[in-house]
Amino acid sequence: MLIPCYAAIYLVTSLASKAQTQKHGITQANELVNLTEFFVNHILPDLKSANVNEFPVLKADGIKYIMIFRNQVPKEHLLVSIPLLINHLQAESIVVHTYAAHALERLFTMRGPNNTTLFTAAEIAPFVEILLTNLFKALTLPGSSENEYIMKAIMRSFSLLQEAIIPYIPTLITQLTQKLLAVSKNPSKPHFNHYMFEAICLSIRITCKANPAAVVNFEEALFLVFTEILQNDVQEFIPYVFQVMSLLLETHKNDIPSSYMALFPHLLQPVLWERTGNIPALVRLLQAFLERGSNTIASAAADKIPGLLGVFQKLIASKANDHQGFYLLNSIIEHMPPESVDQYRKQIFILLFQRLQNSKTTKFIKSFLVFINLYCIKYGALALQEIFDGIQPKMFGMVLEKIIIPEIQKVSGNVEKKICAVGITKLLTECPPMMDTEYTKLWTPLLQSLIGLFELPEDDTIPDEEHFIDIEDTPGYQTAFSQLAFAGKKEHDPVGQMVNNPKIHLAQSLHKLSTACPGRVPSMVSTSLNAEALQYLQGYLQAASVTLL
């Protein structure tokens, strides 16, 4: 009987397959082959056998059939197969339990008509306990202690089930931590390790969404292992550890716990920043420190601020990592108390101008534009003009004429564009020298460029010479950075509470300016703004229900 069944599955698979992708399985099937009937009459009976270890070749082929034809078999039949696949996670055959884990992971990623998951957490809920138990037991089977398909199925199960896993989290995080400790001795399976850290992040996200105070329990469970990884310099895991720590720290609502502050000085050590794979994770972790504990840093670790700025200086000197330097700088400007960085502000701008002079790239210009507009929002338009002209007389006008006005169209990203729009609005309406000095001639071109930022397509052109930026020298082998999807940082809008609609904000700000100096603003707008821009501006004024006086 074994050979005919095996042959029948092979024959049906061969005849029915017309188009196939690795991601979606069979995408086009032969209409002459009744795949559902074959599934019900031949595949399910074999998988329903109580003994998961008999006929392993037949079992493996049956599970493979489910994987391949999952898009052709109706949902109700696939749902019947889920508990059977869960049972086969216990099979001694490495092929069978690996196929079972892979099939479950593929089923859990299937999409329904509204682009939601085909299977809901409620539909899988009856199997939650046995699913999680068998998945972790499968990691103890011979040959599968670091089976990436099983760990990926664990990650996907967490993602699908969400709150349904919360009752099991204490056991699950203990098992994940034990596994992390074991594999950190000799990391050899990068995909397994990545999915393991994703599963840890999901555990944190799901639990702390329901109960933020539970973050303390995760810190107790993970910090001992993290400390060992950092002390033993497990290079493959360090970027992951920093990402998980960022997620934990961002979950805290109040001041930074002392356990994190004890780590803060060590994060500034140059040796950590020599490894390119560490940089994105380290920058994010420092941003989390700044967001959650800027006052603590200013009061208890003020001597570390030069070290923080030293990291920024190192990053902006690199074409590959200058954007990371700006992420850090923007967080310093946004969150640190102004008096704590006063003495360093001028030097920050000098460093940026030196980089502009020596090695100007489109990426650097875009980041620089966002930074100076964020600075303008935080400290005021007049403060920005004064710091520029304090470095060199009339430098403010040069920056407007040579950088802001011609390059603002290159800025990309909704939040970045919004920051620039609000910053430029402040320069137009809250900077007296823009109305009463030689800078006045730049007022209308600046307004024109702002309307262009709102209405024109983004300028994504890159000079030819920038297509081949040299790869920077890195000594020997370097661990690459791998972004954890479930440790992802929420997009942060620093002007979100201040300004909802930047076009309306511009109209209201121009109205306020025109009230302070009647007649001047309408005259400047009508004589110098081009017709199309003027029409857009009139639309903003109407939408804001204001006029220019």
Coordinates of C-alpha atoms in Angstrom, one line a residue:
M1 CA 0.0 0.0 0.0
L2 CA 2.8 2.4 0.8
I3 CA 4.2 2.6 -2.8
P4 CA 0.9 3.3 -4.5
C5 CA 0.0 6.1 -2.1
Y6 CA 3.4 7.6 -2.4
A7 CA 3.2 7.4 -6.2
A8 CA -0.3 8.8 -6.2
I9 CA 0.7 11.9 -4.2
Y10 CA 3.7 12.4 -6.5
L11 CA 1.5 11.9 -9.6
V12 CA -1.2 14.3 -8.4
T13 CA 1.4 16.9 -7.4
S14 CA 3.1 16.7 -10.8
L15 CA -0.1 16.9 -12.8
A16 CA -1.8 19.6 -10.8
S17 CA 1.1 22.1 -10.6
K18 CA 1.0 24.8 -13.3
A19 CA 2.7 27.7 -11.6
Q20 CA 4.5 27.8 -8.2
T21 CA 6.4 30.2 -6.0
Q22 CA 8.3 29.5 -2.8
K23 CA 6.3 32.1 -0.9
H24 CA 2.8 31.1 -1.9
G25 CA 3.1 27.5 -3.0
I26 CA 1.0 26.5 -6.1
T27 CA -0.5 29.7 -7.6
Q28 CA -2.0 28.0 -10.7
A29 CA -3.4 24.4 -10.6
N30 CA -4.7 22.1 -13.3
E31 CA -8.5 22.3 -13.3
L32 CA -8.8 18.6 -14.3
V33 CA -7.3 17.4 -11.0
N34 CA -9.7 17.6 -8.0
L35 CA -7.2 18.6 -5.3
T36 CA -9.7 18.9 -2.5
E37 CA -11.2 15.5 -3.1
F38 CA -7.7 13.9 -3.1
F39 CA -6.9 15.9 0.1
V40 CA -10.0 14.6 1.9
N41 CA -9.8 11.0 0.7
H42 CA -6.0 10.3 0.8
I43 CA -4.1 13.0 2.7
L44 CA -6.2 13.5 5.8
P45 CA -6.7 9.7 6.5
D46 CA -2.9 9.2 6.5
L47 CA -2.3 12.2 8.9
K48 CA -5.1 11.0 11.2
S49 CA -3.2 7.9 12.1
A50 CA -2.6 7.8 15.8
N51 CA 1.0 6.7 15.3
V52 CA 2.9 9.7 14.1
N53 CA 6.1 7.6 13.6
E54 CA 4.8 5.0 11.1
F55 CA 5.3 5.5 7.4
P56 CA 7.4 8.7 7.8
V57 CA 7.9 9.1 4.0
L58 CA 4.2 9.0 3.4
K59 CA 3.5 11.4 6.3
A60 CA 6.1 13.8 5.0
D61 CA 4.6 13.7 1.5
G62 CA 1.1 14.3 2.9
I63 CA 2.3 17.3 4.9
K64 CA 4.2 18.6 1.8
Y65 CA 0.9 18.3 -0.2
I66 CA -0.7 20.7 2.4
M67 CA 2.1 23.2 2.0
I68 CA 2.1 23.1 -1.7
F69 CA -1.7 23.2 -2.3
R70 CA -2.7 25.4 0.6
N71 CA -4.1 28.1 -1.7
Q72 CA -6.3 25.5 -3.5
V73 CA -7.7 23.6 -0.6
P74 CA -10.7 25.3 1.1
K75 CA -10.1 26.9 4.5
E76 CA -12.4 24.5 6.4
H77 CA -10.3 21.5 5.3
L78 CA -7.1 23.3 6.2
L79 CA -8.5 24.0 9.6
V80 CA -9.1 20.3 10.1
S81 CA -5.4 19.7 9.2
I82 CA -4.0 22.0 11.9
P83 CA -4.4 19.7 14.9
L84 CA -3.0 16.9 12.8
L85 CA 0.1 18.9 11.9
I86 CA 0.5 19.9 15.6
N87 CA 0.5 16.1 16.5
H88 CA 3.2 15.5 13.9
L89 CA 5.5 18.0 15.6
Q90 CA 6.2 15.0 18.0
A91 CA 7.3 12.7 15.2
E92 CA 10.8 11.3 15.7
S93 CA 11.6 11.8 12.0
I94 CA 13.4 15.1 11.6
V95 CA 11.9 15.5 8.1
V96 CA 8.3 14.9 9.4
H97 CA 8.4 17.3 12.4
T98 CA 10.3 19.9 10.3
Y99 CA 7.7 19.7 7.6
A100 CA 4.9 20.0 10.2
A101 CA 6.4 23.1 11.7
H102 CA 7.0 24.6 8.3
A103 CA 3.4 23.8 7.1
L104 CA 1.9 25.4 10.3
E105 CA 4.1 28.5 9.8
R106 CA 3.0 28.8 6.1
L107 CA -0.7 28.3 7.0
F108 CA -0.5 31.0 9.7
T109 CA 0.8 33.5 7.2
M110 CA -2.0 33.0 4.6
R111 CA -4.1 36.0 3.8
G112 CA -7.9 36.2 3.7
P113 CA -10.0 38.5 1.5
N114 CA -9.4 41.7 3.5
N115 CA -5.6 41.1 3.7
T116 CA -6.0 39.9 7.3
T117 CA -4.7 36.5 8.2
L118 CA -6.8 33.7 6.9
F119 CA -6.9 32.0 10.3
T120 CA -7.9 34.1 13.3
A121 CA -6.6 33.7 16.8
A122 CA -10.1 32.6 17.9
E123 CA -10.0 29.7 15.4
I124 CA -6.6 28.5 16.6
A125 CA -7.4 29.2 20.3
P126 CA -8.6 25.6 21.0
F127 CA -5.1 24.3 20.1
V128 CA -3.0 27.0 21.7
E129 CA -1.6 24.9 24.6
I130 CA -0.8 21.8 22.6
L131 CA 0.6 23.9 19.8
L132 CA 3.0 25.8 22.0
T133 CA 3.9 22.6 24.0
N134 CA 4.7 20.5 20.9
L135 CA 6.7 23.3 19.2
F136 CA 9.0 23.7 22.2
K137 CA 9.2 19.9 22.7
A138 CA 10.2 19.6 19.0
L139 CA 13.3 21.6 19.8
T140 CA 14.4 18.8 22.2
L141 CA 14.2 16.1 19.5
P142 CA 17.5 14.8 18.1
G143 CA 18.9 16.9 15.3
S144 CA 16.4 19.8 15.9
S145 CA 17.8 21.7 18.9
E146 CA 18.4 24.7 16.6
N147 CA 15.8 23.9 13.9
E148 CA 15.0 27.2 12.2
Y149 CA 11.7 26.0 10.8
I150 CA 10.5 25.2 14.4
M151 CA 11.6 28.5 15.8
K152 CA 10.0 30.4 12.8
A153 CA 6.8 28.5 13.6
I154 CA 7.0 29.6 17.2
M155 CA 7.5 33.2 16.2
R156 CA 4.6 33.0 13.7
S157 CA 2.3 31.4 16.3
F158 CA 3.0 34.2 18.8
S159 CA 2.3 36.8 16.0
L160 CA -1.0 35.2 15.1
L161 CA -2.3 34.3 18.6
Q162 CA -1.3 37.6 20.3
E163 CA -3.1 37.9 23.7
A164 CA -4.0 34.2 23.7
I165 CA -0.3 33.4 24.6
I166 CA -0.2 35.7 27.6
P167 CA -1.2 33.0 30.2
Y168 CA 1.7 30.9 28.9
I169 CA 4.3 33.7 28.7
P170 CA 6.1 32.9 32.1
T171 CA 6.9 29.3 30.8
L172 CA 7.6 30.4 27.2
I173 CA 10.0 33.2 28.2
T174 CA 11.9 30.8 30.5
Q175 CA 12.3 28.3 27.6
L176 CA 13.3 31.0 25.2
T177 CA 15.9 32.4 27.7
Q178 CA 17.3 28.9 28.3
K179 CA 17.6 28.4 24.6
L180 CA 19.2 31.8 24.1
L181 CA 21.8 31.0 26.8
A182 CA 22.6 27.6 25.2
V183 CA 23.0 28.9 21.7
S184 CA 25.0 31.9 22.8
K185 CA 27.9 29.6 23.7
N186 CA 28.4 28.9 20.0
P187 CA 26.1 30.8 17.6
S188 CA 26.0 28.8 14.4
K189 CA 22.4 29.1 12.9
P190 CA 21.8 32.7 12.0
H191 CA 18.1 32.2 10.9
F192 CA 17.3 30.2 14.0
N193 CA 18.9 32.9 16.2
H194 CA 17.0 35.7 14.4
Y195 CA 13.6 34.0 14.8
M196 CA 14.4 33.3 18.5
F197 CA 15.0 37.1 19.1
E198 CA 11.8 37.9 17.1
A199 CA 9.9 35.5 19.4
I200 CA 11.3 37.2 22.5
C201 CA 10.3 40.7 21.1
L202 CA 6.8 39.4 20.4
S203 CA 6.5 38.1 24.0
I204 CA 7.5 41.5 25.3
R205 CA 5.2 43.5 22.9
I206 CA 2.1 41.3 23.4
T207 CA 2.4 41.1 27.2
C208 CA 3.4 44.8 27.8
K209 CA 0.6 46.1 25.6
A210 CA -1.9 44.5 28.0
N211 CA 0.2 45.2 31.1
P212 CA 3.1 47.7 30.8
A213 CA 4.3 46.9 34.3
A214 CA 5.2 43.4 33.2
V215 CA 8.3 44.8 31.5
V216 CA 10.1 44.3 34.9
N217 CA 9.4 40.5 34.7
F218 CA 11.1 40.4 31.2
E219 CA 14.1 42.4 32.5
E220 CA 14.5 39.9 35.4
A221 CA 14.3 37.0 33.0
L222 CA 16.6 38.4 30.3
F223 CA 19.2 40.7 31.8
L224 CA 21.4 37.9 33.3
V225 CA 21.7 36.3 29.9
F226 CA 22.2 39.7 28.2
T227 CA 24.9 40.5 30.6
E228 CA 26.7 37.2 29.9
I229 CA 26.4 37.9 26.1
L230 CA 27.9 41.4 26.5
Q231 CA 30.6 40.3 28.8
N232 CA 31.6 37.4 26.6
D233 CA 31.5 39.7 23.5
V234 CA 29.2 37.4 21.5
Q235 CA 29.4 39.6 18.4
E236 CA 26.6 37.9 16.5
F237 CA 24.1 38.5 19.3
I238 CA 25.1 42.0 20.6
P239 CA 23.1 43.9 17.9
Y240 CA 20.0 41.8 18.8
V241 CA 20.5 42.4 22.6
F242 CA 20.6 46.2 22.0
Q243 CA 17.4 46.1 20.0
V244 CA 15.6 44.1 22.7
M245 CA 16.9 46.4 25.4
S246 CA 15.6 49.4 23.3
L247 CA 12.2 47.8 23.2
L248 CA 12.2 47.2 26.9
L249 CA 13.4 50.7 27.7
E250 CA 10.8 52.3 25.4
T251 CA 8.1 50.4 27.3
H252 CA 8.9 52.2 30.5
K253 CA 6.7 55.2 31.1
N254 CA 8.6 56.9 33.8
D255 CA 12.3 57.6 34.5
I256 CA 15.0 55.2 33.4
P257 CA 15.6 52.4 36.0
S258 CA 19.1 52.4 37.6
S259 CA 20.0 49.1 36.0
Y260 CA 19.9 50.9 32.6
M261 CA 21.8 54.0 33.8
A262 CA 24.6 51.7 35.0
L263 CA 24.9 50.5 31.4
F264 CA 24.8 54.0 29.8
P265 CA 28.6 54.9 30.1
H266 CA 29.6 51.5 28.6
L267 CA 27.5 52.2 25.5
L268 CA 29.8 55.2 24.7
Q269 CA 32.9 53.1 24.5
P270 CA 34.6 53.4 21.1
V271 CA 35.2 49.7 20.7
L272 CA 31.4 49.1 20.4
W273 CA 31.1 51.7 17.6
E274 CA 34.0 50.1 15.6
R275 CA 31.6 47.3 14.5
T276 CA 29.3 48.5 11.9
G277 CA 26.7 45.9 12.8
N278 CA 26.3 47.5 16.2
I279 CA 25.6 51.0 15.0
P280 CA 21.9 51.1 14.2
A281 CA 21.0 49.1 17.3
L282 CA 23.2 51.3 19.5
V283 CA 21.9 54.5 18.1
R284 CA 18.3 53.4 18.8
L285 CA 19.2 52.4 22.3
L286 CA 20.8 55.8 23.0
Q287 CA 17.7 57.4 21.5
A288 CA 15.6 55.4 24.0
F289 CA 17.9 56.7 26.8
L290 CA 17.4 60.3 25.6
E291 CA 13.6 59.9 25.2
R292 CA 13.0 58.3 28.6
G293 CA 15.8 59.8 30.7
S294 CA 17.1 63.0 29.3
N295 CA 16.7 64.8 32.7
T296 CA 18.4 61.9 34.5
I297 CA 21.3 62.1 32.0
A298 CA 21.6 65.9 32.4
S299 CA 21.7 65.7 36.2
A300 CA 23.4 62.4 37.0
A301 CA 25.5 61.8 33.9
A302 CA 26.3 65.3 32.6
D303 CA 30.0 64.3 32.2
K304 CA 28.9 61.8 29.6
I305 CA 27.4 64.4 27.3
P306 CA 30.8 65.0 25.6
G307 CA 31.0 61.2 25.0
L308 CA 27.5 61.3 23.5
L309 CA 28.6 64.1 21.1
G310 CA 31.8 62.2 20.4
V311 CA 29.7 59.3 19.1
F312 CA 27.7 61.8 16.9
Q313 CA 31.0 63.3 15.6
K314 CA 32.3 59.8 14.6
L315 CA 29.1 58.9 12.8
I316 CA 28.7 62.1 10.8
A317 CA 32.2 61.7 9.5
S318 CA 31.1 58.5 7.8
K319 CA 29.2 58.5 4.5
A320 CA 27.7 55.2 5.4
N321 CA 26.5 56.1 8.9
D322 CA 26.0 59.9 8.9
H323 CA 22.2 59.5 9.0
Q324 CA 22.6 57.5 12.2
G325 CA 24.6 60.5 13.6
F326 CA 21.7 62.8 12.8
Y327 CA 19.2 60.4 14.4
L328 CA 21.2 60.7 17.6
L329 CA 21.7 64.5 17.2
N330 CA 18.0 65.0 16.6
S331 CA 17.2 63.1 19.8
I332 CA 19.7 65.2 21.8
I333 CA 18.2 68.4 20.5
E334 CA 14.6 67.3 21.0
H335 CA 14.9 65.7 24.5
M336 CA 17.9 67.1 26.4
P337 CA 17.3 70.2 28.6
P338 CA 18.5 73.2 26.6
E339 CA 21.0 74.4 29.3
S340 CA 22.7 71.0 29.2
V341 CA 23.8 71.3 25.6
D342 CA 24.2 75.1 25.4
Q343 CA 28.0 75.1 25.5
Y344 CA 28.2 72.5 22.7
R345 CA 25.7 73.9 20.2
K346 CA 28.2 76.1 18.2
Q347 CA 30.7 73.3 17.9
I348 CA 28.0 70.9 16.6
F349 CA 27.2 73.3 13.8
I350 CA 30.9 73.9 13.0
L351 CA 31.3 70.1 12.7
L352 CA 28.3 69.9 10.3
F353 CA 29.6 72.7 8.1
Q354 CA 33.1 71.1 7.9
R355 CA 31.4 67.9 6.7
L356 CA 29.3 69.9 4.2
Q357 CA 32.4 71.6 2.9
N358 CA 34.6 68.4 2.7
S359 CA 32.1 65.8 1.5
K360 CA 28.6 66.9 0.6
T361 CA 26.2 64.1 -0.4
T362 CA 22.4 64.1 -1.0
K363 CA 21.8 61.9 2.0
F364 CA 23.8 64.3 4.2
I365 CA 21.9 67.3 2.8
K366 CA 18.5 65.7 3.5
S367 CA 19.5 64.9 7.1
F368 CA 21.0 68.3 7.6
L369 CA 17.8 70.0 6.5
V370 CA 15.7 68.0 8.9
F371 CA 18.1 68.8 11.7
I372 CA 18.2 72.6 11.2
N373 CA 14.4 72.7 11.0
L374 CA 14.0 70.6 14.1
Y375 CA 16.5 73.0 15.8
C376 CA 14.4 75.9 14.7
I377 CA 11.3 74.4 16.1
K378 CA 13.0 73.6 19.4
Y379 CA 15.0 76.8 20.0
G380 CA 13.2 79.3 17.7
A381 CA 13.9 80.8 14.3
L382 CA 15.9 83.7 15.8
A383 CA 18.2 81.3 17.7
L384 CA 18.9 79.5 14.4
Q385 CA 19.7 82.7 12.6
E386 CA 22.0 83.9 15.4
I387 CA 23.9 80.7 15.7
F388 CA 24.6 80.7 11.9
D389 CA 25.7 84.3 11.9
G390 CA 27.7 83.8 15.1
I391 CA 29.9 81.3 13.2
Q392 CA 30.4 83.6 10.2
P393 CA 28.6 86.9 9.3
K394 CA 25.8 86.5 6.8
M395 CA 26.1 82.7 6.9
F396 CA 22.3 82.4 7.6
G397 CA 21.6 84.0 4.2
M398 CA 24.1 81.6 2.5
V399 CA 22.4 78.6 4.1
L400 CA 19.0 79.8 3.0
E401 CA 20.2 80.6 -0.6
K402 CA 22.5 77.6 -1.2
I403 CA 21.0 74.8 0.8
I404 CA 17.4 75.3 2.1
I405 CA 15.7 76.9 -0.9
P406 CA 17.3 74.8 -3.7
E407 CA 17.5 71.5 -1.8
I408 CA 14.3 71.3 0.3
Q409 CA 12.5 69.4 -2.4
K410 CA 14.9 66.4 -1.8
V411 CA 13.6 65.8 1.7
S412 CA 11.6 62.5 1.8
G413 CA 9.3 60.9 4.5
N414 CA 6.1 62.4 5.8
V415 CA 7.4 63.2 9.3
E416 CA 10.7 64.7 7.8
K417 CA 8.7 66.9 5.4
K418 CA 6.4 68.0 8.2
I419 CA 9.4 69.0 10.4
C420 CA 10.9 71.0 7.5
A421 CA 7.5 72.7 6.8
V422 CA 7.0 73.8 10.4
G423 CA 10.6 74.9 10.7
I424 CA 10.5 77.0 7.5
T425 CA 7.2 78.5 8.5
K426 CA 8.9 79.7 11.7
L427 CA 11.7 81.2 9.6
L428 CA 9.2 83.0 7.5
T429 CA 7.0 84.3 10.3
E430 CA 9.0 84.4 13.6
C431 CA 12.4 85.6 12.5
P432 CA 12.5 89.5 12.5
P433 CA 15.7 89.7 10.3
M434 CA 13.8 88.0 7.5
M435 CA 11.6 91.1 7.3
D436 CA 14.0 94.0 8.1
T437 CA 17.5 93.2 6.8
E438 CA 19.3 92.0 3.6
Y439 CA 17.7 88.6 4.3
T440 CA 14.3 90.0 3.2
K441 CA 15.0 89.3 -0.4
L442 CA 15.1 85.6 0.4
W443 CA 11.6 85.7 2.1
T444 CA 9.5 85.0 -1.0
P445 CA 11.9 82.4 -2.5
L446 CA 11.8 80.6 0.8
L447 CA 8.0 80.7 0.8
Q448 CA 8.0 79.5 -2.8
S449 CA 10.2 76.5 -1.9
L450 CA 7.9 75.6 1.0
I451 CA 4.8 75.6 -1.2
G452 CA 6.9 73.4 -3.6
L453 CA 7.6 71.0 -0.7
F454 CA 3.9 70.7 -0.2
E455 CA 2.8 70.5 -3.8
L456 CA 5.6 69.3 -6.1
P457 CA 6.9 65.7 -6.5
E458 CA 9.9 64.8 -4.4
D459 CA 13.2 65.4 -6.1
D460 CA 14.9 62.0 -5.9
T461 CA 17.7 62.7 -8.3
I462 CA 21.2 61.8 -7.1
P463 CA 24.4 63.1 -8.7
D464 CA 26.2 60.5 -10.8
E465 CA 29.3 60.5 -8.6
E466 CA 27.1 59.5 -5.6
H467 CA 26.0 56.2 -7.2
F468 CA 29.3 54.7 -6.3
I469 CA 30.2 55.9 -2.9
D470 CA 33.3 54.0 -1.8
I471 CA 32.8 51.2 0.7
E472 CA 34.5 52.4 3.9
D473 CA 37.4 50.4 5.3
T474 CA 36.3 48.0 7.9
P475 CA 39.0 45.7 9.5
G476 CA 38.3 42.1 8.8
Y477 CA 35.0 40.3 9.3
Q478 CA 32.2 42.4 10.6
T479 CA 28.8 41.1 11.9
A480 CA 26.0 42.6 9.8
F481 CA 23.1 44.4 11.4
S482 CA 19.8 42.4 11.2
Q483 CA 16.7 44.4 12.0
L484 CA 14.2 42.7 14.2
A485 CA 10.8 43.2 12.7
F486 CA 8.9 42.8 16.0
A487 CA 11.3 45.2 17.8
G488 CA 10.5 47.9 15.3
K489 CA 10.3 51.4 16.6
K490 CA 7.1 53.4 16.1
E491 CA 7.5 56.4 13.9
H492 CA 7.9 59.5 16.1
D493 CA 6.5 62.9 15.1
P494 CA 8.2 65.6 17.2
V495 CA 5.7 68.2 16.0
G496 CA 2.6 66.0 16.2
Q497 CA 1.0 67.7 19.2
M498 CA 2.0 71.2 18.0
V499 CA 0.9 71.0 14.4
N500 CA -1.7 68.8 12.8
N501 CA -1.8 70.2 9.2
P502 CA 1.3 72.1 8.2
K503 CA -0.5 73.9 5.3
I504 CA -3.1 75.3 7.7
H505 CA -0.3 76.1 10.1
L506 CA 1.5 78.2 7.4
A507 CA -1.7 80.1 6.6
Q508 CA -2.4 80.9 10.2
S509 CA 1.2 81.9 10.8
L510 CA 1.2 84.2 7.8
H511 CA -2.1 85.8 9.0
K512 CA -0.5 86.4 12.4
L513 CA 2.6 88.0 10.7
S514 CA 0.4 90.2 8.5
T515 CA -1.5 91.4 11.5
A516 CA 1.8 92.5 13.1
C517 CA 2.9 94.4 9.9
P518 CA -0.1 95.3 7.8
G519 CA 0.3 95.5 4.1
R520 CA 3.7 94.1 3.8
V521 CA 3.0 90.4 3.5
P522 CA 0.3 90.7 0.7
S523 CA 2.6 93.0 -1.2
M524 CA 5.6 90.6 -1.0
V525 CA 3.4 87.6 -1.9
S526 CA 1.6 89.3 -4.9
T527 CA 4.7 90.8 -6.5
S528 CA 7.2 87.9 -6.2
L529 CA 5.3 84.6 -5.9
N530 CA 4.6 82.8 -9.1
A531 CA 1.0 82.4 -10.1
E532 CA 0.7 78.7 -9.4
A533 CA 2.2 79.0 -5.9
L534 CA 0.0 82.0 -5.2
Q535 CA -3.0 79.9 -6.1
Y536 CA -2.0 77.1 -3.8
L537 CA -1.4 79.7 -1.0
Q538 CA -4.8 81.2 -1.5
G539 CA -6.2 77.6 -1.1
Y540 CA -4.4 77.2 2.3
L541 CA -5.7 80.6 3.5
Q542 CA -9.3 79.7 2.5
A543 CA -9.0 76.3 4.2
A544 CA -7.7 78.0 7.4
S545 CA -10.5 80.7 7.1
V546 CA -7.9 83.5 7.4
T547 CA -6.8 86.4 5.1
L548 CA -3.6 88.4 4.8
L549 CA -3.9 92.0 6.0

